[in-house]
Amino acid sequence: MSPARAIPIVTYTLMGLNVLAFLATFAQSRSIMNNQVGSSIFANWALNPGLVASGDWFRLIGSGFLHFGILHLAVNMYALYILGRDTEIVMGRSRYIGIYLVSLLGGSASVMAFQPVFSSLTALSWTAGASGAIFGIMGAQAVLLLRLRRSPVPIISVIAINVIISISLPGISFWGHAGGLVAGAATAAAFLYAPQWLGAGENRVKAVRIGWIAFGAVTVVTLGVIVLRVVQLREQLGIS
């Protein structure tokens, strides 16, 4: 592995984008803890199933770069720093980007499918944060360790603890975390196991091609969940 390949550029770039998004919302809101208040970026990017059904598709991705306050950002960026670097170096930049983005979409798809449009009679529900993608990285690490025939117990323990936290504490999107976890594990399996299952053997070119085709299949399924839910919500909310 070359020295350049050993530098997790993608992870650092993703961290930088998250920080820049936070600084932009802070500049608009003038609040480091309540940066969602008075920020047009937050209002236009945060995830709400009904607004996505109305045509705000960018929220599916943009919400993954927003955070509710500096503590939310700090926790997620620390987790991304710890988990993302090794995953990127082992999986390679292209596959790592694929895992991250599909995990983010998987978290959004799960929120679309299971989270209500309204948090109360008059207030919309809002979801934001990189944690869906980070849960996806954890799922990918578990699959990677299994493929390398190493014990996945440490990362599974971390996943279990975080799932318990997601269920126990208010204000945390369990569905966003769960969707990201499943999507990340499925994407890693597409890259690491599909070539073996589909008979690539020792043919590396064929293995890479099959891996990306399987990745495409996981992406299509994830997008399919979103589209089906959008169709349902349009009918339920009377959106033409």
Tab-separated table of N, CA and C in Angstrom, residues 16-115:
chain	number	residue	atom	x	y	z
A	16	GLY	N	-14.683	17.335	7.195
A	16	GLY	CA	-14.624	18.746	6.851
A	16	GLY	C	-15.951	19.279	6.337
A	17	LEU	N	-16.637	18.491	5.510
A	17	LEU	CA	-17.933	18.916	4.979
A	17	LEU	C	-18.965	19.055	6.092
A	18	ASN	N	-18.948	18.120	7.040
A	18	ASN	CA	-19.867	18.204	8.175
A	18	ASN	C	-19.594	19.447	9.016
A	19	VAL	N	-18.321	19.732	9.248
A	19	VAL	CA	-17.955	20.912	10.034
A	19	VAL	C	-18.348	22.190	9.294
A	20	LEU	N	-18.106	22.234	7.985
A	20	LEU	CA	-18.478	23.413	7.204
A	20	LEU	C	-19.984	23.652	7.238
A	21	ALA	N	-20.759	22.570	7.127
A	21	ALA	CA	-22.219	22.708	7.190
A	21	ALA	C	-22.645	23.252	8.548
A	22	PHE	N	-21.988	22.759	9.612
A	22	PHE	CA	-22.327	23.261	10.948
A	22	PHE	C	-21.980	24.738	11.081
A	23	LEU	N	-20.807	25.119	10.589
A	23	LEU	CA	-20.397	26.524	10.681
A	23	LEU	C	-21.353	27.430	9.913
A	24	ALA	N	-21.852	26.931	8.780
A	24	ALA	CA	-22.802	27.723	7.997
A	24	ALA	C	-24.108	27.922	8.761
A	25	THR	N	-24.596	26.855	9.405
A	25	THR	CA	-25.834	26.994	10.187
A	25	THR	C	-25.598	27.855	11.430
A	26	PHE	N	-24.409	27.744	12.002
A	26	PHE	CA	-24.065	28.594	13.152
A	26	PHE	C	-24.044	30.070	12.758
A	27	ALA	N	-23.475	30.353	11.591
A	27	ALA	CA	-23.402	31.739	11.124
A	27	ALA	C	-24.795	32.327	10.927
A	28	GLN	N	-25.727	31.488	10.494
A	28	GLN	CA	-27.092	31.972	10.279
A	28	GLN	C	-27.872	32.099	11.584
A	29	SER	N	-27.673	31.135	12.489
A	29	SER	CA	-28.476	31.091	13.718
A	29	SER	C	-27.861	31.880	14.871
A	30	ARG	N	-26.536	32.091	14.800
A	30	ARG	CA	-25.787	32.729	15.891
A	30	ARG	C	-25.875	31.922	17.184
A	31	SER	N	-26.079	30.627	17.056
A	31	SER	CA	-26.166	29.766	18.240
A	31	SER	C	-25.371	28.499	17.994
A	32	ILE	N	-24.516	28.155	18.956
A	32	ILE	CA	-23.693	26.958	18.815
A	32	ILE	C	-24.426	25.705	19.294
A	33	MET	N	-25.466	25.893	20.105
A	33	MET	CA	-26.226	24.765	20.634
A	33	MET	C	-27.564	24.580	19.935
A	34	ASN	N	-28.141	25.668	19.435
A	34	ASN	CA	-29.434	25.611	18.748
A	34	ASN	C	-29.303	26.175	17.337
A	35	ASN	N	-28.342	25.652	16.607
A	35	ASN	CA	-28.048	26.173	15.275
A	35	ASN	C	-29.143	25.887	14.263
A	36	GLN	N	-30.102	25.037	14.631
A	36	GLN	CA	-31.215	24.769	13.730
A	36	GLN	C	-32.234	25.907	13.722
A	37	VAL	N	-32.212	26.740	14.760
A	37	VAL	CA	-33.175	27.837	14.886
A	37	VAL	C	-32.695	29.040	14.068
A	38	GLY	N	-33.497	29.448	13.114
A	38	GLY	CA	-33.151	30.619	12.317
A	38	GLY	C	-32.173	30.341	11.194
A	39	SER	N	-31.924	29.082	10.889
A	39	SER	CA	-31.000	28.731	9.807
A	39	SER	C	-31.791	28.251	8.593
A	40	SER	N	-31.656	28.958	7.484
A	40	SER	CA	-32.340	28.546	6.258
A	40	SER	C	-31.751	27.252	5.707
A	41	ILE	N	-30.453	27.043	5.932
A	41	ILE	CA	-29.825	25.794	5.491
A	41	ILE	C	-30.457	24.619	6.218
A	42	PHE	N	-30.607	24.741	7.528
A	42	PHE	CA	-31.224	23.663	8.296
A	42	PHE	C	-32.661	23.448	7.842
A	43	ALA	N	-33.379	24.538	7.630
A	43	ALA	CA	-34.780	24.425	7.215
A	43	ALA	C	-34.920	23.746	5.860
A	44	ASN	N	-33.942	23.946	4.974
A	44	ASN	CA	-34.026	23.405	3.622
A	44	ASN	C	-33.373	22.035	3.456
A	45	TRP	N	-32.559	21.615	4.436
A	45	TRP	CA	-31.835	20.354	4.311
A	45	TRP	C	-32.321	19.262	5.258
A	46	ALA	N	-32.857	19.614	6.425
A	46	ALA	CA	-33.239	18.603	7.416
A	46	ALA	C	-34.306	17.674	6.847
A	47	LEU	N	-34.276	16.425	7.286
A	47	LEU	CA	-35.136	15.391	6.708
A	47	LEU	C	-36.506	15.371	7.366
A	48	ASN	N	-37.531	15.432	6.532
A	48	ASN	CA	-38.909	15.202	6.942
A	48	ASN	C	-39.591	14.429	5.825
A	49	PRO	N	-40.208	13.295	6.127
A	49	PRO	CA	-40.796	12.466	5.069
A	49	PRO	C	-41.793	13.205	4.188
A	50	GLY	N	-42.638	14.032	4.790
A	50	GLY	CA	-43.635	14.749	4.011
A	50	GLY	C	-43.029	15.736	3.039
A	51	LEU	N	-41.974	16.417	3.448
A	51	LEU	CA	-41.329	17.393	2.572
A	51	LEU	C	-40.574	16.709	1.435
A	52	VAL	N	-39.999	15.541	1.712
A	52	VAL	CA	-39.379	14.771	0.627
A	52	VAL	C	-40.443	14.352	-0.374
A	53	ALA	N	-41.592	13.910	0.132
A	53	ALA	CA	-42.694	13.519	-0.749
A	53	ALA	C	-43.189	14.696	-1.580
A	54	SER	N	-43.001	15.912	-1.064
A	54	SER	CA	-43.405	17.122	-1.792
A	54	SER	C	-42.394	17.520	-2.859
A	55	GLY	N	-41.265	16.825	-2.904
A	55	GLY	CA	-40.279	17.098	-3.945
A	55	GLY	C	-38.923	17.550	-3.464
A	56	ASP	N	-38.736	17.661	-2.141
A	56	ASP	CA	-37.436	18.089	-1.608
A	56	ASP	C	-36.487	16.894	-1.479
A	57	TRP	N	-36.084	16.346	-2.605
A	57	TRP	CA	-35.278	15.121	-2.611
A	57	TRP	C	-33.907	15.320	-1.987
A	58	PHE	N	-33.369	16.533	-2.079
A	58	PHE	CA	-32.020	16.781	-1.565
A	58	PHE	C	-31.922	16.526	-0.069
A	59	ARG	N	-33.047	16.621	0.630
A	59	ARG	CA	-33.036	16.381	2.072
A	59	ARG	C	-32.538	14.976	2.415
A	60	LEU	N	-32.712	14.025	1.520
A	60	LEU	CA	-32.286	12.647	1.772
A	60	LEU	C	-30.780	12.561	2.014
A	61	ILE	N	-30.019	13.410	1.337
A	61	ILE	CA	-28.561	13.447	1.493
A	61	ILE	C	-28.127	14.609	2.379
A	62	GLY	N	-28.691	15.777	2.132
A	62	GLY	CA	-28.273	16.974	2.865
A	62	GLY	C	-28.434	16.858	4.362
A	63	SER	N	-29.480	16.147	4.803
A	63	SER	CA	-29.713	15.993	6.246
A	63	SER	C	-28.569	15.274	6.937
A	64	GLY	N	-27.842	14.447	6.183
A	64	GLY	CA	-26.734	13.701	6.766
A	64	GLY	C	-25.507	14.544	7.068
A	65	PHE	N	-25.530	15.821	6.669
A	65	PHE	CA	-24.407	16.718	6.937
A	65	PHE	C	-24.777	17.820	7.934
A	66	LEU	N	-25.976	17.717	8.512
A	66	LEU	CA	-26.427	18.677	9.517
A	66	LEU	C	-26.363	18.061	10.905
A	67	HIS	N	-26.208	18.913	11.919
A	67	HIS	CA	-26.189	18.424	13.301
A	67	HIS	C	-26.883	19.415	14.222
A	68	PHE	N	-27.564	18.852	15.232
A	68	PHE	CA	-28.265	19.659	16.222
A	68	PHE	C	-27.293	20.081	17.327
A	69	GLY	N	-26.548	21.129	17.104
A	69	GLY	CA	-25.648	21.637	18.124
A	69	GLY	C	-24.250	21.055	18.046
A	70	ILE	N	-23.327	21.707	18.742
A	70	ILE	CA	-21.912	21.345	18.691
A	70	ILE	C	-21.639	19.974	19.293
A	71	LEU	N	-22.384	19.577	20.320
A	71	LEU	CA	-22.143	18.274	20.944
A	71	LEU	C	-22.513	17.138	19.999
A	72	HIS	N	-23.633	17.293	19.302
A	72	HIS	CA	-24.053	16.299	18.314
A	72	HIS	C	-22.980	16.146	17.239
A	73	LEU	N	-22.482	17.278	16.755
A	73	LEU	CA	-21.414	17.257	15.750
A	73	LEU	C	-20.165	16.587	16.293
A	74	ALA	N	-19.745	16.958	17.497
A	74	ALA	CA	-18.498	16.439	18.065
A	74	ALA	C	-18.551	14.927	18.244
A	75	VAL	N	-19.659	14.416	18.758
A	75	VAL	CA	-19.791	12.969	18.968
A	75	VAL	C	-19.717	12.228	17.638
A	76	ASN	N	-20.440	12.719	16.642
A	76	ASN	CA	-20.444	12.035	15.352
A	76	ASN	C	-19.102	12.133	14.635
A	77	MET	N	-18.447	13.274	14.718
A	77	MET	CA	-17.159	13.412	14.038
A	77	MET	C	-16.080	12.564	14.716
A	78	TYR	N	-16.157	12.435	16.022
A	78	TYR	CA	-15.217	11.555	16.720
A	78	TYR	C	-15.439	10.113	16.283
A	79	ALA	N	-16.701	9.703	16.208
A	79	ALA	CA	-17.009	8.337	15.776
A	79	ALA	C	-16.554	8.106	14.338
A	80	LEU	N	-16.782	9.091	13.466
A	80	LEU	CA	-16.354	8.957	12.076
A	80	LEU	C	-14.839	8.874	11.983
A	81	TYR	N	-14.142	9.655	12.785
A	81	TYR	CA	-12.676	9.633	12.804
A	81	TYR	C	-12.160	8.264	13.245
A	82	ILE	N	-12.747	7.702	14.286
A	82	ILE	CA	-12.295	6.415	14.814
A	82	ILE	C	-12.632	5.269	13.868
A	83	LEU	N	-13.858	5.260	13.357
A	83	LEU	CA	-14.327	4.128	12.562
A	83	LEU	C	-13.996	4.259	11.080
A	84	GLY	N	-14.029	5.485	10.578
A	84	GLY	CA	-13.910	5.673	9.145
A	84	GLY	C	-12.529	5.441	8.583
A	85	ARG	N	-11.499	5.813	9.326
A	85	ARG	CA	-10.139	5.753	8.777
A	85	ARG	C	-9.742	4.333	8.384
A	86	ASP	N	-9.884	3.400	9.308
A	86	ASP	CA	-9.480	2.024	9.015
A	86	ASP	C	-10.349	1.407	7.927
A	87	THR	N	-11.647	1.710	7.973
A	87	THR	CA	-12.546	1.162	6.960
A	87	THR	C	-12.164	1.664	5.576
A	88	GLU	N	-11.845	2.940	5.470
A	88	GLU	CA	-11.439	3.499	4.183
A	88	GLU	C	-10.150	2.872	3.675
A	89	ILE	N	-9.178	2.721	4.550
A	89	ILE	CA	-7.883	2.176	4.134
A	89	ILE	C	-8.020	0.726	3.679
A	90	VAL	N	-8.812	-0.062	4.386
A	90	VAL	CA	-8.959	-1.478	4.037
A	90	VAL	C	-9.846	-1.660	2.806
A	91	MET	N	-10.956	-0.935	2.748
A	91	MET	CA	-11.904	-1.112	1.646
A	91	MET	C	-11.488	-0.364	0.383
A	92	GLY	N	-10.689	0.672	0.534
A	92	GLY	CA	-10.362	1.515	-0.608
A	92	GLY	C	-11.334	2.677	-0.704
A	93	ARG	N	-10.884	3.757	-1.311
A	93	ARG	CA	-11.675	4.989	-1.297
A	93	ARG	C	-13.006	4.863	-2.025
A	94	SER	N	-12.994	4.252	-3.212
A	94	SER	CA	-14.228	4.174	-3.997
A	94	SER	C	-15.294	3.362	-3.275
A	95	ARG	N	-14.921	2.192	-2.786
A	95	ARG	CA	-15.896	1.355	-2.086
A	95	ARG	C	-16.335	2.002	-0.778
A	96	TYR	N	-15.426	2.687	-0.117
A	96	TYR	CA	-15.764	3.370	1.130
A	96	TYR	C	-16.780	4.483	0.883
A	97	ILE	N	-16.576	5.255	-0.178
A	97	ILE	CA	-17.552	6.289	-0.526
A	97	ILE	C	-18.912	5.655	-0.786
A	98	GLY	N	-18.908	4.534	-1.513
A	98	GLY	CA	-20.160	3.836	-1.784
A	98	GLY	C	-20.855	3.400	-0.510
A	99	ILE	N	-20.089	2.827	0.410
A	99	ILE	CA	-20.656	2.388	1.694
A	99	ILE	C	-21.229	3.574	2.454
A	100	TYR	N	-20.495	4.663	2.505
A	100	TYR	CA	-20.939	5.834	3.267
A	100	TYR	C	-22.233	6.399	2.699
A	101	LEU	N	-22.269	6.605	1.385
A	101	LEU	CA	-23.432	7.240	0.779
A	101	LEU	C	-24.668	6.348	0.830
A	102	VAL	N	-24.503	5.053	0.580
A	102	VAL	CA	-25.661	4.161	0.637
A	102	VAL	C	-26.139	3.995	2.076
A	103	SER	N	-25.216	4.014	3.033
A	103	SER	CA	-25.614	3.975	4.445
A	103	SER	C	-26.414	5.218	4.809
A	104	LEU	N	-25.957	6.366	4.327
A	104	LEU	CA	-26.686	7.606	4.575
A	104	LEU	C	-28.083	7.515	3.970
A	105	LEU	N	-28.166	7.040	2.726
A	105	LEU	CA	-29.459	6.873	2.069
A	105	LEU	C	-30.316	5.833	2.777
A	106	GLY	N	-29.672	4.770	3.273
A	106	GLY	CA	-30.408	3.743	3.998
A	106	GLY	C	-31.042	4.286	5.262
A	107	GLY	N	-30.301	5.141	5.969
A	107	GLY	CA	-30.865	5.785	7.150
A	107	GLY	C	-32.045	6.664	6.785
A	108	SER	N	-31.913	7.423	5.700
A	108	SER	CA	-33.014	8.272	5.247
A	108	SER	C	-34.206	7.437	4.798
A	109	ALA	N	-33.936	6.326	4.117
A	109	ALA	CA	-35.022	5.447	3.670
A	109	ALA	C	-35.800	4.892	4.849
A	110	SER	N	-35.090	4.508	5.896
A	110	SER	CA	-35.739	3.966	7.086
A	110	SER	C	-36.581	5.030	7.788
A	111	VAL	N	-36.058	6.246	7.864
A	111	VAL	CA	-36.829	7.354	8.436
A	111	VAL	C	-38.079	7.608	7.595
A	112	MET	N	-37.915	7.599	6.282
A	112	MET	CA	-39.057	7.785	5.392
A	112	MET	C	-40.122	6.725	5.636
A	113	ALA	N	-39.680	5.491	5.828
A	113	ALA	CA	-40.612	4.371	5.944
A	113	ALA	C	-41.312	4.310	7.291
A	114	PHE	N	-40.607	4.671	8.359
A	114	PHE	CA	-41.131	4.386	9.698
A	114	PHE	C	-41.370	5.600	10.596
A	115	GLN	N	-40.788	6.731	10.260
A	115	GLN	CA	-40.946	7.894	11.137
A	115	GLN	C	-42.125	8.744	10.673
